[in-house]
Each structure stands twice: as C-alpha cells, then as structure tokens.
PDB file of C-alpha atoms in Angstrom:
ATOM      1  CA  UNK A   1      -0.226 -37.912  -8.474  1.00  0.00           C
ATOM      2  CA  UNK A   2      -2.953 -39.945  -9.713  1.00  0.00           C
ATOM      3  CA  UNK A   3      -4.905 -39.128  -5.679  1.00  0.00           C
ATOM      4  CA  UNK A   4      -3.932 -35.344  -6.526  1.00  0.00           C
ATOM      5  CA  UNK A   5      -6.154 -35.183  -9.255  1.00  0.00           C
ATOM      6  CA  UNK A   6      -9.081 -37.539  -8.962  1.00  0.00           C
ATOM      7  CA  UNK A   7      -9.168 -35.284  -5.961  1.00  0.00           C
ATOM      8  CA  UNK A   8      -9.332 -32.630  -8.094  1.00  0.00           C
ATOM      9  CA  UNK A   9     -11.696 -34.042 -10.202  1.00  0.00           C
ATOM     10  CA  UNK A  10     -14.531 -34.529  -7.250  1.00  0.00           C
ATOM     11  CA  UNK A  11     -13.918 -31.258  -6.294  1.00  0.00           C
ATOM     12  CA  UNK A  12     -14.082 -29.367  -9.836  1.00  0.00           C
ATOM     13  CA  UNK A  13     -17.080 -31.641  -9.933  1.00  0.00           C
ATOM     14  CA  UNK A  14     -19.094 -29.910  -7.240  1.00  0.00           C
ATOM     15  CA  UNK A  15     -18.319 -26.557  -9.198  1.00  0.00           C
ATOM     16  CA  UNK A  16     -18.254 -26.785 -12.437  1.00  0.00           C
ATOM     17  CA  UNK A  17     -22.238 -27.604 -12.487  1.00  0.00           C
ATOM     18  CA  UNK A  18     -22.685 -24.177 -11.549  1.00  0.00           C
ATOM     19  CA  UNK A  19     -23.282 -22.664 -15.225  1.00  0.00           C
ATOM     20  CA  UNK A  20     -24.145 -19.295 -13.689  1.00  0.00           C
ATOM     21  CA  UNK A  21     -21.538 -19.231 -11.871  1.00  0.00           C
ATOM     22  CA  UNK A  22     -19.069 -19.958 -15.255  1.00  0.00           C
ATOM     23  CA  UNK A  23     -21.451 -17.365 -16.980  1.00  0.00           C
ATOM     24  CA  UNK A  24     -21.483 -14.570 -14.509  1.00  0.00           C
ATOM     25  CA  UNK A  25     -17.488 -14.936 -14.507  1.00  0.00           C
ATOM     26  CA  UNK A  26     -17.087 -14.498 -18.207  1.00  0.00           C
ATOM     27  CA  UNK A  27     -19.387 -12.002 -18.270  1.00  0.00           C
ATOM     28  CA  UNK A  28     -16.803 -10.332 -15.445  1.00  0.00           C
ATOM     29  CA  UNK A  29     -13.980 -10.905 -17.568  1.00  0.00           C
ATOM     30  CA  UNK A  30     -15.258  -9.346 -20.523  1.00  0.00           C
ATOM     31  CA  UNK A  31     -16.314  -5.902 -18.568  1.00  0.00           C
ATOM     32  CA  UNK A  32     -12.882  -6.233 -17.919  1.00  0.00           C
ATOM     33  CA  UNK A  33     -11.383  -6.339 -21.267  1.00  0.00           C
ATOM     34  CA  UNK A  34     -13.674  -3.502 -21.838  1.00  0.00           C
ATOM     35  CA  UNK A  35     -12.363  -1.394 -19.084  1.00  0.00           C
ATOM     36  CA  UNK A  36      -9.500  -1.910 -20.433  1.00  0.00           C
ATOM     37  CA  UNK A  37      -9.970  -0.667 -24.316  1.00  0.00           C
ATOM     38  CA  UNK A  38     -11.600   1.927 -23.055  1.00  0.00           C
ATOM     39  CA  UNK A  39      -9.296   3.143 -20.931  1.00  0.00           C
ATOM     40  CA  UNK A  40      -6.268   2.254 -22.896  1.00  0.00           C
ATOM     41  CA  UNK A  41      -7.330   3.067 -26.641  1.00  0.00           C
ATOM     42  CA  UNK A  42     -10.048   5.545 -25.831  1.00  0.00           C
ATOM     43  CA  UNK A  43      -8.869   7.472 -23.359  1.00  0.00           C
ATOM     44  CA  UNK A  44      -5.673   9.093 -24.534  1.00  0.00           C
ATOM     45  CA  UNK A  45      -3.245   5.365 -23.654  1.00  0.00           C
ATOM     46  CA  UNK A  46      -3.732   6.299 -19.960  1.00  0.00           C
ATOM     47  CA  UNK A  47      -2.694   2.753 -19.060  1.00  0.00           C
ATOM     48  CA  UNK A  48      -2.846   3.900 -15.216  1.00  0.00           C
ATOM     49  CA  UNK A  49      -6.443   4.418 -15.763  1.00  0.00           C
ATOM     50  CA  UNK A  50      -7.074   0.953 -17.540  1.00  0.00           C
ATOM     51  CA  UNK A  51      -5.399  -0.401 -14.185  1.00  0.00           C
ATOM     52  CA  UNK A  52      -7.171   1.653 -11.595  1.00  0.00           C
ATOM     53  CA  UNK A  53     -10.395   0.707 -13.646  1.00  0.00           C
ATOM     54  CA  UNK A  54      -9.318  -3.402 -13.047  1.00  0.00           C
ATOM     55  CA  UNK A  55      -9.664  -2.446  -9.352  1.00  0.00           C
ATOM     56  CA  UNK A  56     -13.407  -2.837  -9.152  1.00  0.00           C
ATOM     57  CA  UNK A  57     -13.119  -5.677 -11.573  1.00  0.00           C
ATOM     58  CA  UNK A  58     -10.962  -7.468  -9.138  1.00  0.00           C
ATOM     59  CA  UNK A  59     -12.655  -6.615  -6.384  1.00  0.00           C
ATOM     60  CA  UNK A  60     -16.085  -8.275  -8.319  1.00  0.00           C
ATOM     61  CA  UNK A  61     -14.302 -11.510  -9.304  1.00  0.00           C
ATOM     62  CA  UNK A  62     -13.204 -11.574  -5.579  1.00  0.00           C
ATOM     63  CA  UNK A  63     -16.872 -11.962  -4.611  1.00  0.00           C
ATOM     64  CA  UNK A  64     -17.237 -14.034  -7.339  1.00  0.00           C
ATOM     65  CA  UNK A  65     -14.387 -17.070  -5.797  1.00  0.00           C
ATOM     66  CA  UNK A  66     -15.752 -16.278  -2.578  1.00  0.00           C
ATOM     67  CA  UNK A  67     -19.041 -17.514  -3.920  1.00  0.00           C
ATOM     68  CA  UNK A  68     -17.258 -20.416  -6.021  1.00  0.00           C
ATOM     69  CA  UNK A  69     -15.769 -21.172  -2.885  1.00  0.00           C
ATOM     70  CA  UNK A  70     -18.777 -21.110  -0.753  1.00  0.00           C
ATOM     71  CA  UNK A  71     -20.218 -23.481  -2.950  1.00  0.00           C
ATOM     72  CA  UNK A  72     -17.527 -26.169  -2.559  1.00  0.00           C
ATOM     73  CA  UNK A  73     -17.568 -26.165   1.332  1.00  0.00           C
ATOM     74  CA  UNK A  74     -21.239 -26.494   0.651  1.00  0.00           C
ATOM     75  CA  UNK A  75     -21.574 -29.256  -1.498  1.00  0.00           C
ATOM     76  CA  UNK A  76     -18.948 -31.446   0.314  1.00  0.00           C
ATOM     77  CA  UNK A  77     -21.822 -31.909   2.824  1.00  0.00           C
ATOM     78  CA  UNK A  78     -23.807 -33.073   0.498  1.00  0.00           C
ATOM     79  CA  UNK A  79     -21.699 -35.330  -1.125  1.00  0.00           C
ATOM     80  CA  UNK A  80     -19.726 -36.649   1.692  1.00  0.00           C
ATOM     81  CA  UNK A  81     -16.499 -36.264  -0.552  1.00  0.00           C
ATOM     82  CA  UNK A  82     -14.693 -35.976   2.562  1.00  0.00           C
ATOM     83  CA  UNK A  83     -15.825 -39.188   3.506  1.00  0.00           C
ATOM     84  CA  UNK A  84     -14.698 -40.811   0.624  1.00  0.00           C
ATOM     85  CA  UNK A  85     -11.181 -39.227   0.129  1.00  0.00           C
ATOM     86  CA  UNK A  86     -10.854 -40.298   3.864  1.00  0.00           C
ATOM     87  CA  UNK A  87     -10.801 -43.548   3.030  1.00  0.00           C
ATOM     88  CA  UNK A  88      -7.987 -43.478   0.675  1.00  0.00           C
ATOM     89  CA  UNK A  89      -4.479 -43.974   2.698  1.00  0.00           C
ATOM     90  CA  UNK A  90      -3.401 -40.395   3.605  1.00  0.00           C
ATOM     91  CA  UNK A  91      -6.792 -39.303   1.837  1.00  0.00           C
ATOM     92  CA  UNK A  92      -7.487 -36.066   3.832  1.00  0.00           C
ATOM     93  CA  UNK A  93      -3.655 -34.469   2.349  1.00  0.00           C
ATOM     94  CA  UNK A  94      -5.127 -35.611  -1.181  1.00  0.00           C
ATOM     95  CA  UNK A  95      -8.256 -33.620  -0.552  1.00  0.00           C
ATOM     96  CA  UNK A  96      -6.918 -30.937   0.918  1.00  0.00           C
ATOM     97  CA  UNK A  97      -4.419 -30.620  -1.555  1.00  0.00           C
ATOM     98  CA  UNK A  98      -7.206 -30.974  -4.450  1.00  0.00           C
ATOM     99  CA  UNK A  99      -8.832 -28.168  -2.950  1.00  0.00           C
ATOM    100  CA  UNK A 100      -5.957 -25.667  -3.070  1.00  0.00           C
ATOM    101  CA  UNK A 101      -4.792 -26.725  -6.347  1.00  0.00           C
ATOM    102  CA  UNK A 102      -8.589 -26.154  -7.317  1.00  0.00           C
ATOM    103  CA  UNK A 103      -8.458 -22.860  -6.402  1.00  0.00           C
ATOM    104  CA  UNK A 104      -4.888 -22.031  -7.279  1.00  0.00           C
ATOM    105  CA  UNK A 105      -5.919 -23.101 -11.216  1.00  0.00           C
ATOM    106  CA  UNK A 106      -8.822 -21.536 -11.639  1.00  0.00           C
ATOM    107  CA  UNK A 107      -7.308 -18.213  -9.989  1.00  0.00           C
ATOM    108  CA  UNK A 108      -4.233 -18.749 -12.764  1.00  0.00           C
ATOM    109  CA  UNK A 109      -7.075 -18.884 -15.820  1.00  0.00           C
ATOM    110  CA  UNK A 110      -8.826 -16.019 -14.757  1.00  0.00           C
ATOM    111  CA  UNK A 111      -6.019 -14.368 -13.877  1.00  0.00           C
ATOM    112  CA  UNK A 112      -4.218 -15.405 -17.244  1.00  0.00           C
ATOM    113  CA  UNK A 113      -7.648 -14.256 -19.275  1.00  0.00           C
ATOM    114  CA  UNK A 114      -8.108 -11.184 -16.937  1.00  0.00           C
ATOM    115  CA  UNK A 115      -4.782  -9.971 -17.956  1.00  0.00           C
ATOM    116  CA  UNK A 116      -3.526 -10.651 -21.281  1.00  0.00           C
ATOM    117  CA  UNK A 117      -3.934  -7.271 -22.547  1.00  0.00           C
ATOM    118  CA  UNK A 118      -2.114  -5.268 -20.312  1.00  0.00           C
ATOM    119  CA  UNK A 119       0.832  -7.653 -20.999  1.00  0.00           C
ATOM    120  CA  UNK A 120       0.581  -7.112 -24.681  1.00  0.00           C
ATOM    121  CA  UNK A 121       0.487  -3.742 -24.300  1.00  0.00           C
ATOM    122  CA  UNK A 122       3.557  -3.235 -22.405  1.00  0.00           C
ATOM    123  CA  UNK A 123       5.065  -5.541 -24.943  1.00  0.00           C
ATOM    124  CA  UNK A 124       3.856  -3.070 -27.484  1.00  0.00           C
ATOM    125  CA  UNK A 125       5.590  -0.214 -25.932  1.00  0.00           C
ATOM    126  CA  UNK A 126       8.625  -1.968 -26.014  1.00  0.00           C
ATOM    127  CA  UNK A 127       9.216  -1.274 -22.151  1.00  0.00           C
ATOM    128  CA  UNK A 128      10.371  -4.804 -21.785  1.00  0.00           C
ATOM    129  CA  UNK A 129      12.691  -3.628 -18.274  1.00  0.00           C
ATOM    130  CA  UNK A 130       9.035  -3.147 -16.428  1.00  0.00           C
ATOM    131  CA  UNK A 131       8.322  -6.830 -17.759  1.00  0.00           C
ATOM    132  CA  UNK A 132       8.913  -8.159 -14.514  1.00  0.00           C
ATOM    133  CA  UNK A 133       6.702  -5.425 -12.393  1.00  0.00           C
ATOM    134  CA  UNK A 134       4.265  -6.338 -14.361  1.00  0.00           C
ATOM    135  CA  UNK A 135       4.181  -9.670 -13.674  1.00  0.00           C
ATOM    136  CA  UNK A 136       4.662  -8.852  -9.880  1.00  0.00           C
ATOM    137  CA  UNK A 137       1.878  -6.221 -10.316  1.00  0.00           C
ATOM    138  CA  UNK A 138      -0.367  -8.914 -11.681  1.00  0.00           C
ATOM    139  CA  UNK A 139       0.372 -11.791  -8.866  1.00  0.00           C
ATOM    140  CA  UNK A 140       0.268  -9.387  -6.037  1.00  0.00           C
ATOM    141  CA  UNK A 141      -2.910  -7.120  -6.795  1.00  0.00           C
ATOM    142  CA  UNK A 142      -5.098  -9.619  -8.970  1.00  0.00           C
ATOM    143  CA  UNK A 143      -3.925 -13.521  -8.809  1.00  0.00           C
ATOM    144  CA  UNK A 144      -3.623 -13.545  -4.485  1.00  0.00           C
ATOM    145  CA  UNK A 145      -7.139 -11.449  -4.236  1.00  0.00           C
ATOM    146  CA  UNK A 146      -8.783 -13.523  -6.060  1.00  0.00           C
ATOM    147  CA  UNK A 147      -7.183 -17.015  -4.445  1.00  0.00           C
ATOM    148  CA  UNK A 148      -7.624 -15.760  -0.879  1.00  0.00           C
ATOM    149  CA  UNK A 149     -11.440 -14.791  -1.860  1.00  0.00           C
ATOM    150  CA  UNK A 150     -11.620 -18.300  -2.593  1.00  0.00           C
ATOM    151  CA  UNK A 151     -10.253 -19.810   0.043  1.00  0.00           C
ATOM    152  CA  UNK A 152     -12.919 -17.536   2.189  1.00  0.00           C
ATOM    153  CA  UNK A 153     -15.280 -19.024   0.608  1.00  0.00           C
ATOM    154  CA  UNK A 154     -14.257 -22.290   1.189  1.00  0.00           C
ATOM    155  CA  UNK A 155     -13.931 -22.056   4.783  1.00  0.00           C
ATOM    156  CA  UNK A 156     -17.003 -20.165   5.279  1.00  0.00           C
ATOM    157  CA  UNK A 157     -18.898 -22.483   3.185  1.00  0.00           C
ATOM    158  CA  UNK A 158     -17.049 -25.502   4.907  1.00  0.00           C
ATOM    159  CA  UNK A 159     -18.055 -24.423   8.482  1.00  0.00           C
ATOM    160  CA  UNK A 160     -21.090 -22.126   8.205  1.00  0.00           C
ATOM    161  CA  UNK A 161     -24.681 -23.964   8.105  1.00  0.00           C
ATOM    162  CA  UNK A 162     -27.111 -22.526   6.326  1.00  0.00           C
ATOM    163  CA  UNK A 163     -28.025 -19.740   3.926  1.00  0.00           C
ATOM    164  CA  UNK A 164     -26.120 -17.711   6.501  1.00  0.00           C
ATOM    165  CA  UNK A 165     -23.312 -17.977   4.750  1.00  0.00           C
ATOM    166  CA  UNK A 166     -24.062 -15.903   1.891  1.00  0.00           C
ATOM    167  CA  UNK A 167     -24.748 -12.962   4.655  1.00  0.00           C
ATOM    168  CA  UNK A 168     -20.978 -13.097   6.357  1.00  0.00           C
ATOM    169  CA  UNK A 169     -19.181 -13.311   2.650  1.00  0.00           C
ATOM    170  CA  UNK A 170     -21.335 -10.141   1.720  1.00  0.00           C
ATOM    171  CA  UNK A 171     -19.646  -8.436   4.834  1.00  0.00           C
ATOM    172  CA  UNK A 172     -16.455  -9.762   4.693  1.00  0.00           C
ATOM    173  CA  UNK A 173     -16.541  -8.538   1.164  1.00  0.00           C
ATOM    174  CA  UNK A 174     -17.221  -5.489   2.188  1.00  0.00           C
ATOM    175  CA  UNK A 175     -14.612  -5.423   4.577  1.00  0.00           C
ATOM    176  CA  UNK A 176     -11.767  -6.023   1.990  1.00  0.00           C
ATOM    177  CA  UNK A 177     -12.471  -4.565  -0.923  1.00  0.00           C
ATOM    178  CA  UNK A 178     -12.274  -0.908  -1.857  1.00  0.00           C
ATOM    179  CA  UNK A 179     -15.612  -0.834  -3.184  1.00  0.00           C
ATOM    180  CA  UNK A 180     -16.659   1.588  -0.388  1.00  0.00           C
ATOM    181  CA  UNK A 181     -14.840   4.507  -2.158  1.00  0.00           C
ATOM    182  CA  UNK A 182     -16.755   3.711  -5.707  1.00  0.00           C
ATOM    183  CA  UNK A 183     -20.120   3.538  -3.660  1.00  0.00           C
ATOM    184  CA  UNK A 184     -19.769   6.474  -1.997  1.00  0.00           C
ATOM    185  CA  UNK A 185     -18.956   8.412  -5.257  1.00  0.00           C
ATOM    186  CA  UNK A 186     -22.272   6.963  -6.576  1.00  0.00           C
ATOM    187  CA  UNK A 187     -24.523   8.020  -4.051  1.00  0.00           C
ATOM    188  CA  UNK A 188     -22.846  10.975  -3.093  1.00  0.00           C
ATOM    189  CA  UNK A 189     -24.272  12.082  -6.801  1.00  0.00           C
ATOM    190  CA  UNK A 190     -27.487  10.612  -5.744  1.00  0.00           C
ATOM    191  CA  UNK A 191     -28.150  12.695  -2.818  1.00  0.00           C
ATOM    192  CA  UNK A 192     -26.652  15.862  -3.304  1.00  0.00           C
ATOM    193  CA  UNK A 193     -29.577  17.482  -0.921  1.00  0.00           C
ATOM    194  CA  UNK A 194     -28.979  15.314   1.671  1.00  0.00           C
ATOM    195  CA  UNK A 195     -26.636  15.469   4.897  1.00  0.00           C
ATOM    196  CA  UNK A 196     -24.432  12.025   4.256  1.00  0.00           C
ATOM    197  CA  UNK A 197     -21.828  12.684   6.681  1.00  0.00           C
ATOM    198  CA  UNK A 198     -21.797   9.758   8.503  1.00  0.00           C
ATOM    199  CA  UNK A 199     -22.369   7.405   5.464  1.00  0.00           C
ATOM    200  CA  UNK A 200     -19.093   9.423   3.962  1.00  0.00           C
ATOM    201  CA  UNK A 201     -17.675   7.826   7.061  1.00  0.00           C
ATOM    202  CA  UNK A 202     -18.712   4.764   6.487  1.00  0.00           C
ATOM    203  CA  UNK A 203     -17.964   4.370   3.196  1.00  0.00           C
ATOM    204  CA  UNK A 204     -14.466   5.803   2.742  1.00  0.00           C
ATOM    205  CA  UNK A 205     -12.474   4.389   5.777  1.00  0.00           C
ATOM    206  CA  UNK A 206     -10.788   2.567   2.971  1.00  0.00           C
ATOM    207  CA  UNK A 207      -9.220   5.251   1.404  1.00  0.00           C
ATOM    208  CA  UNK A 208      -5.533   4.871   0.082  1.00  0.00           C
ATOM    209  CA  UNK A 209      -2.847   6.516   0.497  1.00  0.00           C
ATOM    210  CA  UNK A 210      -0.717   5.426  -1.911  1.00  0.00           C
ATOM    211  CA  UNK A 211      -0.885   4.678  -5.892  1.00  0.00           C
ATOM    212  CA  UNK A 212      -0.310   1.245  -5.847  1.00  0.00           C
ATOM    213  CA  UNK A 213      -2.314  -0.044  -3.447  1.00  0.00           C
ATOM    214  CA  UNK A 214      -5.555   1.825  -5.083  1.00  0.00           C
ATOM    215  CA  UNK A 215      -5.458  -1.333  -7.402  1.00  0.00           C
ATOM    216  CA  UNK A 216      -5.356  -4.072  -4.786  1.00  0.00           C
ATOM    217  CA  UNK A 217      -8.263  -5.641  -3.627  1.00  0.00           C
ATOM    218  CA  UNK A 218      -7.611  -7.294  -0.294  1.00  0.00           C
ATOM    219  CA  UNK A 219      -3.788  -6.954   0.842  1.00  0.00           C
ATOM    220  CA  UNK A 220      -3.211  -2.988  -0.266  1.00  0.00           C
ATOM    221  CA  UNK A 221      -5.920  -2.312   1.898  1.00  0.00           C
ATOM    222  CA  UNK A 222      -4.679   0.906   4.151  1.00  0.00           C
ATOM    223  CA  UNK A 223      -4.013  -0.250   7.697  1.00  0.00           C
ATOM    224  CA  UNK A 224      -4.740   2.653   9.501  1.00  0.00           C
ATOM    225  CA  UNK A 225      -6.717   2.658  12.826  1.00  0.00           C
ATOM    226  CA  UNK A 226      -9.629   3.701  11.448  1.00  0.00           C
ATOM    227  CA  UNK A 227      -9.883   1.142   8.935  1.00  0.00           C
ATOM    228  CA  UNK A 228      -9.186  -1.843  11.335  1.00  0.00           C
ATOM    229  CA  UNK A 229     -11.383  -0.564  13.500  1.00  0.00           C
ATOM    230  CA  UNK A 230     -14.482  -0.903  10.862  1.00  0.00           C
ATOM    231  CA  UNK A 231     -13.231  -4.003   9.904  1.00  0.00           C
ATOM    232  CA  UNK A 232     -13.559  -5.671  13.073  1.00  0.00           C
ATOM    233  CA  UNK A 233     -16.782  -4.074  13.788  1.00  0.00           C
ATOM    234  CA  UNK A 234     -18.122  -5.613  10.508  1.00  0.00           C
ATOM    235  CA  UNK A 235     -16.566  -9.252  11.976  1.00  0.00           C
ATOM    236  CA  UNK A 236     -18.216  -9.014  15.304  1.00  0.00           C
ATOM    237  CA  UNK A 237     -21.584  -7.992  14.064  1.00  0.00           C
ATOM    238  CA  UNK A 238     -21.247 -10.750  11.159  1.00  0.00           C
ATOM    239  CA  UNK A 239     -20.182 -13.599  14.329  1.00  0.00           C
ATOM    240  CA  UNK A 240     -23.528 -12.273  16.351  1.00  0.00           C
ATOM    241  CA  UNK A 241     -25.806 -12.629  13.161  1.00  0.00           C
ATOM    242  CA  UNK A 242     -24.552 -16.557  12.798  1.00  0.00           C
ATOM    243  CA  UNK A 243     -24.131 -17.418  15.980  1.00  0.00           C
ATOM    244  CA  UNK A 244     -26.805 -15.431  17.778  1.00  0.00           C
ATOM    245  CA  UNK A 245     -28.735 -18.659  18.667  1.00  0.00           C
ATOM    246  CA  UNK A 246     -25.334 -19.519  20.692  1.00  0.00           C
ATOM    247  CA  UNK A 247     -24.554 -15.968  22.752  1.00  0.00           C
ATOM    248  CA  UNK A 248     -26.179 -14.865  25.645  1.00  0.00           C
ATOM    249  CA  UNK A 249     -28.618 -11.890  25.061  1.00  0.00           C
ATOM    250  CA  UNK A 250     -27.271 -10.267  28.295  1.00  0.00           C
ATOM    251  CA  UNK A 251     -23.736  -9.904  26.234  1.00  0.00           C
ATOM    252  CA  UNK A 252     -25.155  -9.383  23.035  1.00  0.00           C
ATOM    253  CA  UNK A 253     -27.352  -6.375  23.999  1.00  0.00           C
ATOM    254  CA  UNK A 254     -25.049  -4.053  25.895  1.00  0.00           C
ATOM    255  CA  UNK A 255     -21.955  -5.500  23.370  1.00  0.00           C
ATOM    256  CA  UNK A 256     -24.025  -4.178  20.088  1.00  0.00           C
ATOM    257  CA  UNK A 257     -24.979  -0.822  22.134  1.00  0.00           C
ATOM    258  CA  UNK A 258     -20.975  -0.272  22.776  1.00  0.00           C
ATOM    259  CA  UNK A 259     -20.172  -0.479  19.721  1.00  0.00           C
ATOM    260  CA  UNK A 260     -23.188   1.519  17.853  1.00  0.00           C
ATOM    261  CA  UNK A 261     -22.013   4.602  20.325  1.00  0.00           C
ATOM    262  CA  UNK A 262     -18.178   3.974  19.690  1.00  0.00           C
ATOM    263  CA  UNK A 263     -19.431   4.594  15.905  1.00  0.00           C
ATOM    264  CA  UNK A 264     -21.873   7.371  16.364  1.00  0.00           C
ATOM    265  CA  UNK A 265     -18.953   8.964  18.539  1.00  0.00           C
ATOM    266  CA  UNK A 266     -16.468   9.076  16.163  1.00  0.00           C
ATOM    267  CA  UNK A 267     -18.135   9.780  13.314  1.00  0.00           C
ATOM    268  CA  UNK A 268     -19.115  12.969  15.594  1.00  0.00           C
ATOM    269  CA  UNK A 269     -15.398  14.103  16.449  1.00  0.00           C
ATOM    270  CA  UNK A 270     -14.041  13.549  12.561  1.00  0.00           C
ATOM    271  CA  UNK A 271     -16.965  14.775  10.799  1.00  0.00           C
ATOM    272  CA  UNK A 272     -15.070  18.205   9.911  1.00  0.00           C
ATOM    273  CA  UNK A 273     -12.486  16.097   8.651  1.00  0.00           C
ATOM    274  CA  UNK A 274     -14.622  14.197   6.022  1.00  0.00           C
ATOM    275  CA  UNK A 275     -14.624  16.572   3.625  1.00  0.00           C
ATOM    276  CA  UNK A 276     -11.263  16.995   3.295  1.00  0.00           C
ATOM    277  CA  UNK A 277     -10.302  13.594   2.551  1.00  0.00           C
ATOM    278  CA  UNK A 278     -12.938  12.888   0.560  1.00  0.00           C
ATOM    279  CA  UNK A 279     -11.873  15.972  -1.401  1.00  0.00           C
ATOM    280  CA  UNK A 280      -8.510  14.055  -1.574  1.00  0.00           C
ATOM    281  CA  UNK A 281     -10.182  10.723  -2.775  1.00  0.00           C
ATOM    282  CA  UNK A 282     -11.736  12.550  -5.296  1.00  0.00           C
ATOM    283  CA  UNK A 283      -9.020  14.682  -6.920  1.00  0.00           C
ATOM    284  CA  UNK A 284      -7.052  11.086  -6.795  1.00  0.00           C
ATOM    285  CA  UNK A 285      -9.591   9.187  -8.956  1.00  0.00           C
ATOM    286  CA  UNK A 286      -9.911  12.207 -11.252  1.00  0.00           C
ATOM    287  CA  UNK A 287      -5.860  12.168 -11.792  1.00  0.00           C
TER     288      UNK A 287
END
C-alpha cells in the first residue's frame, strides 16, 4: 500500500504544478453549477434541460483530463519516474497502478463537485425511487467520460513526441464528443447567407437518436455508419499528421485523395437529406 501511493504521489506531482490547469477546471465546474441554476431555478425546474446543458460541460472537462493526462505521459520523460518506480520490486504494477488510481480520484472529485446539485435536487423532490438512476446516470454519462479522456491523454502523451500531441487530442476530441451539434448551431446563425451544406455534414454526423445518450460525452455516441465512418477518417488523417515523417508519400498521396472524394461524394448524395435531420436536431434541443 505504502508503493500504491508514493506512486501516486510522483505522479500527482507532475500534475498538480499545473495551476492553470487546476484553475481552468474550477472555472469549468463553476459554468457548470451555473448551467445548472439556470436551468433548474430559472427556467421553469426543467431539470432535463439543466442535464442536457451538463453535456457540453462534460464534454469540456473531457478535453480538459485529456490535457491533464497529456501532461503526465509528458512529464514522465522528463522525470524518468518510470525509471525510478522500475527499480522498486514489482515497480512497473505500482506505477501503473498509481496512474489509474490518479485518474480514477481526480475523475471521482470532479465528478463529486460537478454533480452535487442535481443530487440534492432530486432529494428535494422527494423522488428517492430514481435515487439509484441517478447515480447510474452520473457514473455512466459524466464519471467514465471524463476517466477515459484521461486515460487518452495519458497514452497519447506517453507515446506521442512532441507538441504533436496537442494536435491528435484536439481531433480525437472532436471525434467523441457531441460538440459538433452545438457548433453547428452557432455558425449556422453566423452564416445565414451562406451555402453550409457540407459543413452541416460535417458537423452533425453525431446526432442522437435517443434522449439519453444526448448527455453522454464519449460512450452514447450514435453508432451509425455515418458516424464511424467520420470517426475513422479523423484517426487516419490524425496518424498521417504524426507520423508523416514515417509513411511513404506514394501511399500517403493517393490514400488522402481517396478519402477527400469518399467525403465530397457523400456529402453530394445526402445533401437533400441534411435539412431534415438537422430540422430534427433542432426541434430536439428546443424540447
């Protein structure tokens, strides 16, 4: 036990230095707390509001492990904690089990923080038989985003050299997070002159379907065709960017060229489509 935490003391060690870091996430958890008043107090009690509005939250404090995490694998190389933790008899277990503990505390604060008033509002209205859905609700869609953005981080930070890094958590951000929708809805307002059919296309391939997974930042994302499809686009483009200097330009070329007329291509054949689901998308935020 006593390996368990000094291992998670060098670890917390390489983060906690990070004062932005700790301010930028408090600042995150009070938007939050503000989302919810708002939503909950101001806005007639619509409690499914003040949870749909937690979404984006979620999906920011994702980033924000990611980041966290990014930072650990980072700073490991420069402090050759690995090194020492190996030395210890079955060191490398203690260190990797500092790091998930690490990340498995820190996701349980914010989490803990991040939530507080939504359980003392059920408690409030008395509905004490949806105690336990809430507590699922709260694991599933905000403490297991948040922990797998960290461990992201972690391994990208861990095994990406370089400020490249910082570019493939940006797009595998991207990727998992429902963000898309909110940015659409922004500059859809912003260019109402403008043709933005295939940015609509772009942008709203993560559409849900259902009501529960509109809160979810990573594992309610809808697995449709369409959606996986993006996704993996975003991975292969983010492997070429960090390991161009590696791949053959004779692959790279006619591999990037595929894929920018797969795109163009279907954005062609479902562009009548688009409005209708975005239509949907937007009569579902409104409700």
């Amino acid at each position: 036990m006593d390996k368990i935490i000094n291992s998670l003391k060098i670890h917390n060690s390489n983060i906690k230095h990070k004062k932005i870091m700790i301010i930028i996430g408090s600042l995150i958890i009070l938007l939050s707390q503000y989302v919810n008043y708002y939503y909950y107090v101001l806005d007639k009690n619509k409690l499914y509001n003040s949870l749909r509005g937690q979404t984006y939250v979620i999906a920011i404090l994702t980033l924000f492990f990611m980041i966290n995490g990014y930072f650990l694998g980072k700073s490991e190389e420069k402090d050759k904690c690995e090194e020492v933790l190996s030395c210890i008899t079955n060191g490398e277990i203690f260190n990797l089990t500092g790091k998930l503990l690490l990340g498995v505390i820190y996701s349980l604060i914010i989490t803990s923080v991040l939530d507080i008033l939504i359980i003392i509002i059920y408690m409030k209205m008395g509905n004490f038989l949806l105690f336990k859905e809430v507590i699922s609700f709260i694991f599933q869609y905000h403490f297991i985003p948040i922990l797998v953005g960290y461990l992201i981080g972690y391994i990208v930070g861990n095994n990406i050299k370089g400020n490249k890094g910082y570019l493939l958590i940006i797009l595998l951000w991207f990727s998992l997070t429902p963000l898309n929708n909110e940015l659409f809805r922004v500059l859809s307002n912003m260019f109402h002159t403008i043709n933005v059919n295939y940015l609509k296309w772009l942008l709203t391939q993560g559409f849900i379907n259902s009501e529960m997974e509109i809160y979810n930042s990573i594992i309610g994302i809808n697995v449709s065709i369409t959606i996986v499809v993006k996704n993996i686009v975003i991975l292969l483009i983010s492997l070429v960017v960090v390991y161009r200097k590696y791949i053959n330009k004779k692959i790279i070329i006619p591999s990037i060229s595929i894929v920018i007329i797969f795109i163009c291509g279907y954005m062609y054949i479902n562009s009548k489509s688009i409005e209708v689901d975005i239509f949907k998308i937007g009569h579902n935020m409104i409700l």
